mmCIF file with all atom_site columns, C-alpha atoms in Angstrom:
data_model
loop_
_atom_site.group_PDB
_atom_site.id
_atom_site.type_symbol
_atom_site.label_atom_id
_atom_site.label_alt_id
_atom_site.label_comp_id
_atom_site.label_asym_id
_atom_site.label_entity_id
_atom_site.label_seq_id
_atom_site.pdbx_PDB_ins_code
_atom_site.Cartn_x
_atom_site.Cartn_y
_atom_site.Cartn_z
_atom_site.occupancy
_atom_site.B_iso_or_equiv
_atom_site.pdbx_formal_charge
_atom_site.auth_seq_id
_atom_site.auth_comp_id
_atom_site.auth_asym_id
_atom_site.auth_atom_id
_atom_site.pdbx_PDB_model_num
ATOM 1   C CA . GLU A 1 1   ? 4.086   -13.730 12.919  1.00 0.00 ? 1   GLU A CA 1
ATOM 2   C CA . ASP A 1 2   ? 2.502   -13.292 9.443   1.00 0.00 ? 2   ASP A CA 1
ATOM 3   C CA . GLN A 1 3   ? 5.068   -12.345 6.842   1.00 0.00 ? 3   GLN A CA 1
ATOM 4   C CA . VAL A 1 4   ? 5.228   -11.519 3.189   1.00 0.00 ? 4   VAL A CA 1
ATOM 5   C CA . THR A 1 5   ? 8.499   -11.902 1.314   1.00 0.00 ? 5   THR A CA 1
ATOM 6   C CA . GLN A 1 6   ? 9.088   -10.793 -2.289  1.00 0.00 ? 6   GLN A CA 1
ATOM 7   C CA . SER A 1 7   ? 11.876  -11.781 -4.588  1.00 0.00 ? 7   SER A CA 1
ATOM 8   C CA . PRO A 1 8   ? 13.928  -10.636 -6.338  1.00 0.00 ? 8   PRO A CA 1
ATOM 9   C CA . GLU A 1 9   ? 14.343  -7.249  -4.702  1.00 0.00 ? 9   GLU A CA 1
ATOM 10  C CA . ALA A 1 10  ? 15.135  -5.817  -8.133  1.00 0.00 ? 10  ALA A CA 1
ATOM 11  C CA . LEU A 1 11  ? 14.924  -7.152  -11.698 1.00 0.00 ? 11  LEU A CA 1
ATOM 12  C CA . ARG A 1 12  ? 16.270  -5.736  -14.931 1.00 0.00 ? 12  ARG A CA 1
ATOM 13  C CA . LEU A 1 13  ? 14.745  -7.017  -18.137 1.00 0.00 ? 13  LEU A CA 1
ATOM 14  C CA . GLN A 1 14  ? 15.247  -6.264  -21.718 1.00 0.00 ? 14  GLN A CA 1
ATOM 15  C CA . GLU A 1 15  ? 12.103  -5.235  -23.594 1.00 0.00 ? 15  GLU A CA 1
ATOM 16  C CA . GLY A 1 16  ? 10.256  -8.421  -24.597 1.00 0.00 ? 16  GLY A CA 1
ATOM 17  C CA . GLU A 1 17  ? 12.053  -10.599 -22.109 1.00 0.00 ? 17  GLU A CA 1
ATOM 18  C CA . SER A 1 18  ? 9.415   -12.431 -20.021 1.00 0.00 ? 18  SER A CA 1
ATOM 19  C CA . SER A 1 19  ? 9.910   -13.195 -16.300 1.00 0.00 ? 19  SER A CA 1
ATOM 20  C CA . SER A 1 20  ? 8.130   -13.814 -13.013 1.00 0.00 ? 20  SER A CA 1
ATOM 21  C CA . LEU A 1 21  ? 8.128   -12.102 -9.630  1.00 0.00 ? 21  LEU A CA 1
ATOM 22  C CA . ASN A 1 22  ? 7.581   -14.111 -6.504  1.00 0.00 ? 22  ASN A CA 1
ATOM 23  C CA . CYS A 1 23  ? 5.636   -13.366 -3.368  1.00 0.00 ? 23  CYS A CA 1
ATOM 24  C CA . SER A 1 24  ? 5.765   -15.930 -0.603  1.00 0.00 ? 24  SER A CA 1
ATOM 25  C CA . TYR A 1 25  ? 3.632   -15.618 2.514   1.00 0.00 ? 25  TYR A CA 1
ATOM 26  C CA . THR A 1 26  ? 3.202   -17.214 5.884   1.00 0.00 ? 26  THR A CA 1
ATOM 27  C CA . VAL A 1 27  ? -0.223  -16.336 7.146   1.00 0.00 ? 27  VAL A CA 1
ATOM 28  C CA . SER A 1 28  ? -2.738  -18.412 9.072   1.00 0.00 ? 28  SER A CA 1
ATOM 29  C CA . GLY A 1 29  ? -5.938  -18.641 7.135   1.00 0.00 ? 29  GLY A CA 1
ATOM 30  C CA . LEU A 1 30  ? -5.242  -16.826 3.946   1.00 0.00 ? 30  LEU A CA 1
ATOM 31  C CA . ARG A 1 31  ? -8.133  -14.469 3.055   1.00 0.00 ? 31  ARG A CA 1
ATOM 32  C CA . GLY A 1 32  ? -6.823  -13.166 -0.171  1.00 0.00 ? 32  GLY A CA 1
ATOM 33  C CA . LEU A 1 33  ? -3.665  -11.799 -1.808  1.00 0.00 ? 33  LEU A CA 1
ATOM 34  C CA . PHE A 1 34  ? -3.287  -8.438  -3.497  1.00 0.00 ? 34  PHE A CA 1
ATOM 35  C CA . TRP A 1 35  ? -0.953  -7.168  -6.141  1.00 0.00 ? 35  TRP A CA 1
ATOM 36  C CA . TYR A 1 36  ? -0.209  -3.496  -6.516  1.00 0.00 ? 36  TYR A CA 1
ATOM 37  C CA . ARG A 1 37  ? 2.022   -1.458  -8.841  1.00 0.00 ? 37  ARG A CA 1
ATOM 38  C CA . GLN A 1 38  ? 3.850   1.599   -7.552  1.00 0.00 ? 38  GLN A CA 1
ATOM 39  C CA . ASP A 1 39  ? 5.565   4.186   -9.637  1.00 0.00 ? 39  ASP A CA 1
ATOM 40  C CA . PRO A 1 40  ? 8.186   6.325   -8.006  1.00 0.00 ? 40  PRO A CA 1
ATOM 41  C CA . GLY A 1 41  ? 6.788   8.988   -5.734  1.00 0.00 ? 41  GLY A CA 1
ATOM 42  C CA . LYS A 1 42  ? 3.188   7.867   -6.343  1.00 0.00 ? 42  LYS A CA 1
ATOM 43  C CA . GLY A 1 43  ? 0.600   5.857   -4.475  1.00 0.00 ? 43  GLY A CA 1
ATOM 44  C CA . PRO A 1 44  ? 0.251   2.100   -5.104  1.00 0.00 ? 44  PRO A CA 1
ATOM 45  C CA . GLU A 1 45  ? -2.177  1.157   -7.853  1.00 0.00 ? 45  GLU A CA 1
ATOM 46  C CA . PHE A 1 46  ? -4.328  -1.877  -7.282  1.00 0.00 ? 46  PHE A CA 1
ATOM 47  C CA . LEU A 1 47  ? -3.863  -4.630  -9.848  1.00 0.00 ? 47  LEU A CA 1
ATOM 48  C CA . PHE A 1 48  ? -5.317  -7.950  -8.681  1.00 0.00 ? 48  PHE A CA 1
ATOM 49  C CA . THR A 1 49  ? -6.948  -9.795  -5.899  1.00 0.00 ? 49  THR A CA 1
ATOM 50  C CA . LEU A 1 50  ? -6.547  -13.597 -5.717  1.00 0.00 ? 50  LEU A CA 1
ATOM 51  C CA . TYR A 1 51  ? -8.540  -15.644 -3.151  1.00 0.00 ? 51  TYR A CA 1
ATOM 52  C CA . SER A 1 52  ? -7.839  -19.284 -3.582  1.00 0.00 ? 52  SER A CA 1
ATOM 53  C CA . ALA A 1 53  ? -4.949  -21.611 -4.735  1.00 0.00 ? 53  ALA A CA 1
ATOM 54  C CA . GLY A 1 54  ? -5.109  -22.190 -8.423  1.00 0.00 ? 54  GLY A CA 1
ATOM 55  C CA . GLU A 1 55  ? -6.730  -18.880 -9.131  1.00 0.00 ? 55  GLU A CA 1
ATOM 56  C CA . GLU A 1 56  ? -5.357  -16.782 -11.965 1.00 0.00 ? 56  GLU A CA 1
ATOM 57  C CA . LYS A 1 57  ? -5.990  -13.217 -13.051 1.00 0.00 ? 57  LYS A CA 1
ATOM 58  C CA . GLU A 1 58  ? -4.688  -11.353 -16.140 1.00 0.00 ? 58  GLU A CA 1
ATOM 59  C CA . LYS A 1 59  ? -4.325  -7.733  -17.115 1.00 0.00 ? 59  LYS A CA 1
ATOM 60  C CA . GLU A 1 60  ? -2.555  -6.796  -20.334 1.00 0.00 ? 60  GLU A CA 1
ATOM 61  C CA . ARG A 1 61  ? 0.964   -8.235  -20.089 1.00 0.00 ? 61  ARG A CA 1
ATOM 62  C CA . LEU A 1 62  ? 0.563   -9.276  -16.344 1.00 0.00 ? 62  LEU A CA 1
ATOM 63  C CA . LYS A 1 63  ? -0.764  -12.571 -15.041 1.00 0.00 ? 63  LYS A CA 1
ATOM 64  C CA . ALA A 1 64  ? -0.988  -13.303 -11.334 1.00 0.00 ? 64  ALA A CA 1
ATOM 65  C CA . THR A 1 65  ? -1.259  -16.850 -9.999  1.00 0.00 ? 65  THR A CA 1
ATOM 66  C CA . LEU A 1 66  ? -1.691  -18.168 -6.443  1.00 0.00 ? 66  LEU A CA 1
ATOM 67  C CA . THR A 1 67  ? -0.626  -21.354 -4.655  1.00 0.00 ? 67  THR A CA 1
ATOM 68  C CA . LYS A 1 68  ? -0.931  -22.346 -1.047  1.00 0.00 ? 68  LYS A CA 1
ATOM 69  C CA . LYS A 1 69  ? 2.370   -20.792 -0.199  1.00 0.00 ? 69  LYS A CA 1
ATOM 70  C CA . GLU A 1 70  ? 3.163   -18.168 -2.824  1.00 0.00 ? 70  GLU A CA 1
ATOM 71  C CA . SER A 1 71  ? 1.966   -16.052 -5.667  1.00 0.00 ? 71  SER A CA 1
ATOM 72  C CA . PHE A 1 72  ? 3.669   -15.217 -8.947  1.00 0.00 ? 72  PHE A CA 1
ATOM 73  C CA . LEU A 1 73  ? 3.321   -12.239 -11.107 1.00 0.00 ? 73  LEU A CA 1
ATOM 74  C CA . HIS A 1 74  ? 4.229   -13.217 -14.618 1.00 0.00 ? 74  HIS A CA 1
ATOM 75  C CA . ILE A 1 75  ? 5.157   -10.465 -17.069 1.00 0.00 ? 75  ILE A CA 1
ATOM 76  C CA . THR A 1 76  ? 4.978   -11.430 -20.709 1.00 0.00 ? 76  THR A CA 1
ATOM 77  C CA . ALA A 1 77  ? 7.037   -9.477  -23.299 1.00 0.00 ? 77  ALA A CA 1
ATOM 78  C CA . PRO A 1 78  ? 7.348   -6.452  -21.001 1.00 0.00 ? 78  PRO A CA 1
ATOM 79  C CA . LYS A 1 79  ? 7.674   -2.931  -22.224 1.00 0.00 ? 79  LYS A CA 1
ATOM 80  C CA . PRO A 1 80  ? 9.518   0.065   -20.690 1.00 0.00 ? 80  PRO A CA 1
ATOM 81  C CA . GLU A 1 81  ? 6.208   1.368   -19.378 1.00 0.00 ? 81  GLU A CA 1
ATOM 82  C CA . ASP A 1 82  ? 5.929   -1.722  -17.158 1.00 0.00 ? 82  ASP A CA 1
ATOM 83  C CA . SER A 1 83  ? 8.899   -0.409  -15.142 1.00 0.00 ? 83  SER A CA 1
ATOM 84  C CA . ALA A 1 84  ? 7.684   0.015   -11.577 1.00 0.00 ? 84  ALA A CA 1
ATOM 85  C CA . THR A 1 85  ? 7.755   -1.582  -8.165  1.00 0.00 ? 85  THR A CA 1
ATOM 86  C CA . TYR A 1 86  ? 5.338   -4.413  -7.880  1.00 0.00 ? 86  TYR A CA 1
ATOM 87  C CA . ILE A 1 87  ? 4.072   -5.111  -4.366  1.00 0.00 ? 87  ILE A CA 1
ATOM 88  C CA . CYS A 1 88  ? 2.049   -8.001  -2.943  1.00 0.00 ? 88  CYS A CA 1
ATOM 89  C CA . ALA A 1 89  ? 0.036   -7.801  0.258   1.00 0.00 ? 89  ALA A CA 1
ATOM 90  C CA . VAL A 1 90  ? -2.128  -10.082 2.369   1.00 0.00 ? 90  VAL A CA 1
ATOM 91  C CA . PRO A 1 91  ? -4.748  -9.453  5.012   1.00 0.00 ? 91  PRO A CA 1
ATOM 92  C CA . ALA A 1 92  ? -3.537  -10.755 8.291   1.00 0.00 ? 92  ALA A CA 1
ATOM 93  C CA . ARG A 1 93  ? -4.679  -10.760 11.877  1.00 0.00 ? 93  ARG A CA 1
ATOM 94  C CA . THR A 1 94  ? -1.965  -9.267  14.050  1.00 0.00 ? 94  THR A CA 1
ATOM 95  C CA . GLY A 1 95  ? -2.135  -8.184  17.667  1.00 0.00 ? 95  GLY A CA 1
ATOM 96  C CA . GLY A 1 96  ? -5.837  -8.558  17.788  1.00 0.00 ? 96  GLY A CA 1
ATOM 97  C CA . TYR A 1 97  ? -6.780  -6.622  14.783  1.00 0.00 ? 97  TYR A CA 1
ATOM 98  C CA . GLN A 1 98  ? -7.055  -7.130  11.025  1.00 0.00 ? 98  GLN A CA 1
ATOM 99  C CA . LYS A 1 99  ? -4.697  -5.307  8.754   1.00 0.00 ? 99  LYS A CA 1
ATOM 100 C CA . VAL A 1 100 ? -3.005  -5.665  5.399   1.00 0.00 ? 100 VAL A CA 1
ATOM 101 C CA . THR A 1 101 ? 0.616   -6.645  5.455   1.00 0.00 ? 101 THR A CA 1
ATOM 102 C CA . PHE A 1 102 ? 2.608   -5.361  2.450   1.00 0.00 ? 102 PHE A CA 1
ATOM 103 C CA . GLY A 1 103 ? 5.789   -6.848  1.043   1.00 0.00 ? 103 GLY A CA 1
ATOM 104 C CA . THR A 1 104 ? 8.701   -4.589  0.277   1.00 0.00 ? 104 THR A CA 1
ATOM 105 C CA . GLY A 1 105 ? 8.236   -5.019  -3.399  1.00 0.00 ? 105 GLY A CA 1
ATOM 106 C CA . THR A 1 106 ? 10.232  -5.986  -6.504  1.00 0.00 ? 106 THR A CA 1
ATOM 107 C CA . LYS A 1 107 ? 11.629  -3.088  -8.426  1.00 0.00 ? 107 LYS A CA 1
ATOM 108 C CA . LEU A 1 108 ? 11.324  -3.864  -12.149 1.00 0.00 ? 108 LEU A CA 1
ATOM 109 C CA . GLN A 1 109 ? 13.272  -2.058  -14.827 1.00 0.00 ? 109 GLN A CA 1
ATOM 110 C CA . VAL A 1 110 ? 12.559  -2.769  -18.449 1.00 0.00 ? 110 VAL A CA 1
ATOM 111 C CA . ILE A 1 111 ? 15.146  -1.564  -20.856 1.00 0.00 ? 111 ILE A CA 1
ATOM 112 C CA . PRO A 1 112 ? 14.292  -0.660  -24.372 1.00 0.00 ? 112 PRO A CA 1
ATOM 113 C CA . ASP B 2 1   ? -6.832  8.349   -10.784 1.00 0.00 ? 1   ASP B CA 1
ATOM 114 C CA . SER B 2 2   ? -7.933  6.324   -7.802  1.00 0.00 ? 2   SER B CA 1
ATOM 115 C CA . GLY B 2 3   ? -10.481 8.762   -6.580  1.00 0.00 ? 3   GLY B CA 1
ATOM 116 C CA . VAL B 2 4   ? -8.675  9.299   -3.295  1.00 0.00 ? 4   VAL B CA 1
ATOM 117 C CA . THR B 2 5   ? -7.302  12.773  -2.712  1.00 0.00 ? 5   THR B CA 1
ATOM 118 C CA . GLN B 2 6   ? -4.654  13.950  -0.370  1.00 0.00 ? 6   GLN B CA 1
ATOM 119 C CA . THR B 2 7   ? -3.390  17.342  0.541   1.00 0.00 ? 7   THR B CA 1
ATOM 120 C CA . PRO B 2 8   ? -0.903  18.826  0.608   1.00 0.00 ? 8   PRO B CA 1
ATOM 121 C CA . LYS B 2 9   ? 1.323   17.118  -1.943  1.00 0.00 ? 9   LYS B CA 1
ATOM 122 C CA . HIS B 2 10  ? 4.482   18.369  -0.294  1.00 0.00 ? 10  HIS B CA 1
ATOM 123 C CA . LEU B 2 11  ? 5.246   19.647  3.206   1.00 0.00 ? 11  LEU B CA 1
ATOM 124 C CA . ILE B 2 12  ? 8.518   21.026  4.474   1.00 0.00 ? 12  ILE B CA 1
ATOM 125 C CA . THR B 2 13  ? 8.717   21.817  8.153   1.00 0.00 ? 13  THR B CA 1
ATOM 126 C CA . ALA B 2 14  ? 11.202  22.014  10.965  1.00 0.00 ? 14  ALA B CA 1
ATOM 127 C CA . THR B 2 15  ? 11.825  19.590  13.874  1.00 0.00 ? 15  THR B CA 1
ATOM 128 C CA . GLY B 2 16  ? 9.450   20.037  16.749  1.00 0.00 ? 16  GLY B CA 1
ATOM 129 C CA . GLN B 2 17  ? 6.668   21.370  14.621  1.00 0.00 ? 17  GLN B CA 1
ATOM 130 C CA . ARG B 2 18  ? 3.119   19.919  14.083  1.00 0.00 ? 18  ARG B CA 1
ATOM 131 C CA . VAL B 2 19  ? 1.469   19.225  10.758  1.00 0.00 ? 19  VAL B CA 1
ATOM 132 C CA . THR B 2 20  ? -1.886  17.939  9.563   1.00 0.00 ? 20  THR B CA 1
ATOM 133 C CA . LEU B 2 21  ? -2.348  15.809  6.482   1.00 0.00 ? 21  LEU B CA 1
ATOM 134 C CA . ARG B 2 22  ? -5.715  15.459  4.864   1.00 0.00 ? 22  ARG B CA 1
ATOM 135 C CA . CYS B 2 23  ? -7.379  12.641  2.963   1.00 0.00 ? 23  CYS B CA 1
ATOM 136 C CA . SER B 2 24  ? -10.712 12.289  1.215   1.00 0.00 ? 24  SER B CA 1
ATOM 137 C CA . PRO B 2 25  ? -11.722 8.758   0.355   1.00 0.00 ? 25  PRO B CA 1
ATOM 138 C CA . ARG B 2 26  ? -13.329 7.450   -2.792  1.00 0.00 ? 26  ARG B CA 1
ATOM 139 C CA . SER B 2 27  ? -17.007 8.092   -3.055  1.00 0.00 ? 27  SER B CA 1
ATOM 140 C CA . GLY B 2 28  ? -18.808 5.299   -1.213  1.00 0.00 ? 28  GLY B CA 1
ATOM 141 C CA . ASP B 2 29  ? -15.807 4.050   0.715   1.00 0.00 ? 29  ASP B CA 1
ATOM 142 C CA . LEU B 2 30  ? -16.190 4.024   4.467   1.00 0.00 ? 30  LEU B CA 1
ATOM 143 C CA . SER B 2 31  ? -12.737 2.872   5.554   1.00 0.00 ? 31  SER B CA 1
ATOM 144 C CA . VAL B 2 32  ? -9.620  5.055   5.519   1.00 0.00 ? 32  VAL B CA 1
ATOM 145 C CA . TYR B 2 33  ? -6.128  3.772   6.132   1.00 0.00 ? 33  TYR B CA 1
ATOM 146 C CA . TRP B 2 34  ? -2.962  5.697   6.801   1.00 0.00 ? 34  TRP B CA 1
ATOM 147 C CA . TYR B 2 35  ? 0.483   4.408   5.790   1.00 0.00 ? 35  TYR B CA 1
ATOM 148 C CA . GLN B 2 36  ? 4.037   5.644   6.150   1.00 0.00 ? 36  GLN B CA 1
ATOM 149 C CA . GLN B 2 37  ? 6.670   4.785   3.526   1.00 0.00 ? 37  GLN B CA 1
ATOM 150 C CA . SER B 2 38  ? 10.179  5.855   4.200   1.00 0.00 ? 38  SER B CA 1
ATOM 151 C CA . LEU B 2 39  ? 12.846  5.957   1.435   1.00 0.00 ? 39  LEU B CA 1
ATOM 152 C CA . ASP B 2 40  ? 13.086  2.528   -0.210  1.00 0.00 ? 40  ASP B CA 1
ATOM 153 C CA . GLN B 2 41  ? 10.974  0.977   2.576   1.00 0.00 ? 41  GLN B CA 1
ATOM 154 C CA . GLY B 2 42  ? 7.772   -0.908  2.493   1.00 0.00 ? 42  GLY B CA 1
ATOM 155 C CA . LEU B 2 43  ? 4.369   0.458   3.402   1.00 0.00 ? 43  LEU B CA 1
ATOM 156 C CA . GLN B 2 44  ? 3.995   0.648   7.216   1.00 0.00 ? 44  GLN B CA 1
ATOM 157 C CA . PHE B 2 45  ? 0.361   0.561   8.464   1.00 0.00 ? 45  PHE B CA 1
ATOM 158 C CA . LEU B 2 46  ? -0.407  3.318   10.888  1.00 0.00 ? 46  LEU B CA 1
ATOM 159 C CA . ILE B 2 47  ? -4.130  3.372   11.563  1.00 0.00 ? 47  ILE B CA 1
ATOM 160 C CA . GLN B 2 48  ? -7.535  2.590   10.104  1.00 0.00 ? 48  GLN B CA 1
ATOM 161 C CA . TYR B 2 49  ? -10.828 4.308   10.556  1.00 0.00 ? 49  TYR B CA 1
ATOM 162 C CA . TYR B 2 50  ? -14.182 2.935   9.513   1.00 0.00 ? 50  TYR B CA 1
ATOM 163 C CA . ASN B 2 51  ? -17.253 5.157   9.342   1.00 0.00 ? 51  ASN B CA 1
ATOM 164 C CA . GLY B 2 52  ? -15.815 7.618   11.811  1.00 0.00 ? 52  GLY B CA 1
ATOM 165 C CA . GLU B 2 53  ? -14.451 5.131   14.390  1.00 0.00 ? 53  GLU B CA 1
ATOM 166 C CA . GLU B 2 54  ? -10.979 3.784   14.889  1.00 0.00 ? 54  GLU B CA 1
ATOM 167 C CA . ARG B 2 55  ? -10.879 0.195   13.691  1.00 0.00 ? 55  ARG B CA 1
ATOM 168 C CA . ALA B 2 56  ? -7.227  -0.825  13.873  1.00 0.00 ? 56  ALA B CA 1
ATOM 169 C CA . LYS B 2 57  ? -3.991  0.683   15.033  1.00 0.00 ? 57  LYS B CA 1
ATOM 170 C CA . GLY B 2 58  ? -0.642  -0.352  13.738  1.00 0.00 ? 58  GLY B CA 1
ATOM 171 C CA . ASN B 2 59  ? 2.838   1.026   14.300  1.00 0.00 ? 59  ASN B CA 1
ATOM 172 C CA . ILE B 2 60  ? 1.623   4.522   15.019  1.00 0.00 ? 60  ILE B CA 1
ATOM 173 C CA . LEU B 2 61  ? 3.732   6.686   17.357  1.00 0.00 ? 61  LEU B CA 1
ATOM 174 C CA . GLU B 2 62  ? 2.104   8.388   20.335  1.00 0.00 ? 62  GLU B CA 1
ATOM 175 C CA . ARG B 2 63  ? 3.103   11.728  18.724  1.00 0.00 ? 63  ARG B CA 1
ATOM 176 C CA . PHE B 2 64  ? 0.804   10.889  15.833  1.00 0.00 ? 64  PHE B CA 1
ATOM 177 C CA . SER B 2 65  ? -2.978  10.889  15.918  1.00 0.00 ? 65  SER B CA 1
ATOM 178 C CA . ALA B 2 66  ? -5.776  10.666  13.373  1.00 0.00 ? 66  ALA B CA 1
ATOM 179 C CA . GLN B 2 67  ? -9.516  11.031  13.103  1.00 0.00 ? 67  GLN B CA 1
ATOM 180 C CA . GLN B 2 68  ? -12.268 10.554  10.547  1.00 0.00 ? 68  GLN B CA 1
ATOM 181 C CA . PHE B 2 69  ? -14.980 13.178  10.239  1.00 0.00 ? 69  PHE B CA 1
ATOM 182 C CA . PRO B 2 70  ? -18.758 12.666  9.601   1.00 0.00 ? 70  PRO B CA 1
ATOM 183 C CA . ASP B 2 71  ? -18.132 13.454  5.879   1.00 0.00 ? 71  ASP B CA 1
ATOM 184 C CA . LEU B 2 72  ? -15.611 10.664  5.933   1.00 0.00 ? 72  LEU B CA 1
ATOM 185 C CA . HIS B 2 73  ? -12.582 12.654  5.197   1.00 0.00 ? 73  HIS B CA 1
ATOM 186 C CA . SER B 2 74  ? -9.661  11.934  7.502   1.00 0.00 ? 74  SER B CA 1
ATOM 187 C CA . GLU B 2 75  ? -6.783  13.896  9.027   1.00 0.00 ? 75  GLU B CA 1
ATOM 188 C CA . LEU B 2 76  ? -3.482  12.595  10.295  1.00 0.00 ? 76  LEU B CA 1
ATOM 189 C CA . ASN B 2 77  ? -1.751  14.826  12.810  1.00 0.00 ? 77  ASN B CA 1
ATOM 190 C CA . LEU B 2 78  ? 1.930   14.587  13.337  1.00 0.00 ? 78  LEU B CA 1
ATOM 191 C CA . SER B 2 79  ? 3.503   16.502  16.257  1.00 0.00 ? 79  SER B CA 1
ATOM 192 C CA . SER B 2 80  ? 6.899   17.111  17.820  1.00 0.00 ? 80  SER B CA 1
ATOM 193 C CA . LEU B 2 81  ? 8.296   16.176  14.421  1.00 0.00 ? 81  LEU B CA 1
ATOM 194 C CA . GLU B 2 82  ? 11.672  14.520  14.197  1.00 0.00 ? 82  GLU B CA 1
ATOM 195 C CA . LEU B 2 83  ? 14.061  14.134  11.222  1.00 0.00 ? 83  LEU B CA 1
ATOM 196 C CA . GLY B 2 84  ? 13.105  10.466  11.042  1.00 0.00 ? 84  GLY B CA 1
ATOM 197 C CA . ASP B 2 85  ? 9.504   11.329  10.337  1.00 0.00 ? 85  ASP B CA 1
ATOM 198 C CA . SER B 2 86  ? 10.402  12.481  6.854   1.00 0.00 ? 86  SER B CA 1
ATOM 199 C CA . ALA B 2 87  ? 8.612   10.063  4.542   1.00 0.00 ? 87  ALA B CA 1
ATOM 200 C CA . LEU B 2 88  ? 5.754   9.647   2.158   1.00 0.00 ? 88  LEU B CA 1
ATOM 201 C CA . TYR B 2 89  ? 2.412   9.388   3.867   1.00 0.00 ? 89  TYR B CA 1
ATOM 202 C CA . PHE B 2 90  ? -0.332  7.562   2.024   1.00 0.00 ? 90  PHE B CA 1
ATOM 203 C CA . CYS B 2 91  ? -4.007  7.413   2.608   1.00 0.00 ? 91  CYS B CA 1
ATOM 204 C CA . ALA B 2 92  ? -6.004  4.609   1.171   1.00 0.00 ? 92  ALA B CA 1
ATOM 205 C CA . SER B 2 93  ? -9.719  3.787   1.248   1.00 0.00 ? 93  SER B CA 1
ATOM 206 C CA . SER B 2 94  ? -11.888 0.772   0.807   1.00 0.00 ? 94  SER B CA 1
ATOM 207 C CA . VAL B 2 95  ? -15.550 -0.179  1.032   1.00 0.00 ? 95  VAL B CA 1
ATOM 208 C CA . ASP B 2 96  ? -14.646 -3.063  3.375   1.00 0.00 ? 96  ASP B CA 1
ATOM 209 C CA . GLY B 2 97  ? -14.092 -2.245  7.035   1.00 0.00 ? 97  GLY B CA 1
ATOM 210 C CA . ARG B 2 98  ? -12.381 -5.472  7.836   1.00 0.00 ? 98  ARG B CA 1
ATOM 211 C CA . ALA B 2 99  ? -9.191  -4.934  5.690   1.00 0.00 ? 99  ALA B CA 1
ATOM 212 C CA . LEU B 2 100 ? -10.065 -7.866  3.596   1.00 0.00 ? 100 LEU B CA 1
ATOM 213 C CA . GLY B 2 101 ? -10.646 -6.088  0.346   1.00 0.00 ? 101 GLY B CA 1
ATOM 214 C CA . GLU B 2 102 ? -8.427  -4.154  -2.061  1.00 0.00 ? 102 GLU B CA 1
ATOM 215 C CA . GLN B 2 103 ? -7.503  -0.632  -1.074  1.00 0.00 ? 103 GLN B CA 1
ATOM 216 C CA . TYR B 2 104 ? -7.202  2.368   -3.261  1.00 0.00 ? 104 TYR B CA 1
ATOM 217 C CA . PHE B 2 105 ? -4.380  4.746   -2.577  1.00 0.00 ? 105 PHE B CA 1
ATOM 218 C CA . GLY B 2 106 ? -4.074  8.484   -2.833  1.00 0.00 ? 106 GLY B CA 1
ATOM 219 C CA . PRO B 2 107 ? -1.159  10.253  -4.376  1.00 0.00 ? 107 PRO B CA 1
ATOM 220 C CA . GLY B 2 108 ? 0.588   10.748  -0.990  1.00 0.00 ? 108 GLY B CA 1
ATOM 221 C CA . THR B 2 109 ? 2.004   13.631  0.948   1.00 0.00 ? 109 THR B CA 1
ATOM 222 C CA . ARG B 2 110 ? 5.769   13.961  1.018   1.00 0.00 ? 110 ARG B CA 1
ATOM 223 C CA . LEU B 2 111 ? 6.839   15.236  4.335   1.00 0.00 ? 111 LEU B CA 1
ATOM 224 C CA . THR B 2 112 ? 10.325  16.659  4.794   1.00 0.00 ? 112 THR B CA 1
ATOM 225 C CA . VAL B 2 113 ? 11.453  17.539  8.308   1.00 0.00 ? 113 VAL B CA 1
ATOM 226 C CA . THR B 2 114 ? 14.561  19.734  8.416   1.00 0.00 ? 114 THR B CA 1
#
């Protein structure tokens, strides 16, 4: 069965302390990988789409990269406003239909 | 602002009741997806509509149903509500009907069943 696993579940960083979040996936025929940011009680906000191994995308302090088995979301010199849950997702064919499978997210807290 | 709207924002109701959640997709998007997110849980796909027709069905209970209208707005109907149905319900939309593109989420409806 297609799966998406994110680690760590939670991460606490000091302001300015760079780190990476991991998203590993097992899906036959990857058709893309999405990253979202979700603030508490709000809908996920689309960040990036990656389509092929080696691809990178950047947005402010975030950079997403993709390999054949996993994706990383690098956060450089984070600020408190980067605190959120970061969720990755992949399109997958399950039970005869196409859907997007979401990971459970990494909850990031950036401390001033 | 994603451009996806959902109403109501909050809903409190009793067990056994029926409620309807409403979603309007972004302008130009033909696909609407419904998700359930329980406390500290991941997004669970419920159902997708594309241009008025059901495209995919996920872990949706038989007590739940949805439809997409000609103006592309969608409604999710939840009946015979149970305490365990308390959750955030999100609607998302996309241009792509094959669930291969990015989705844009609404602000959600928080359902509390007492």
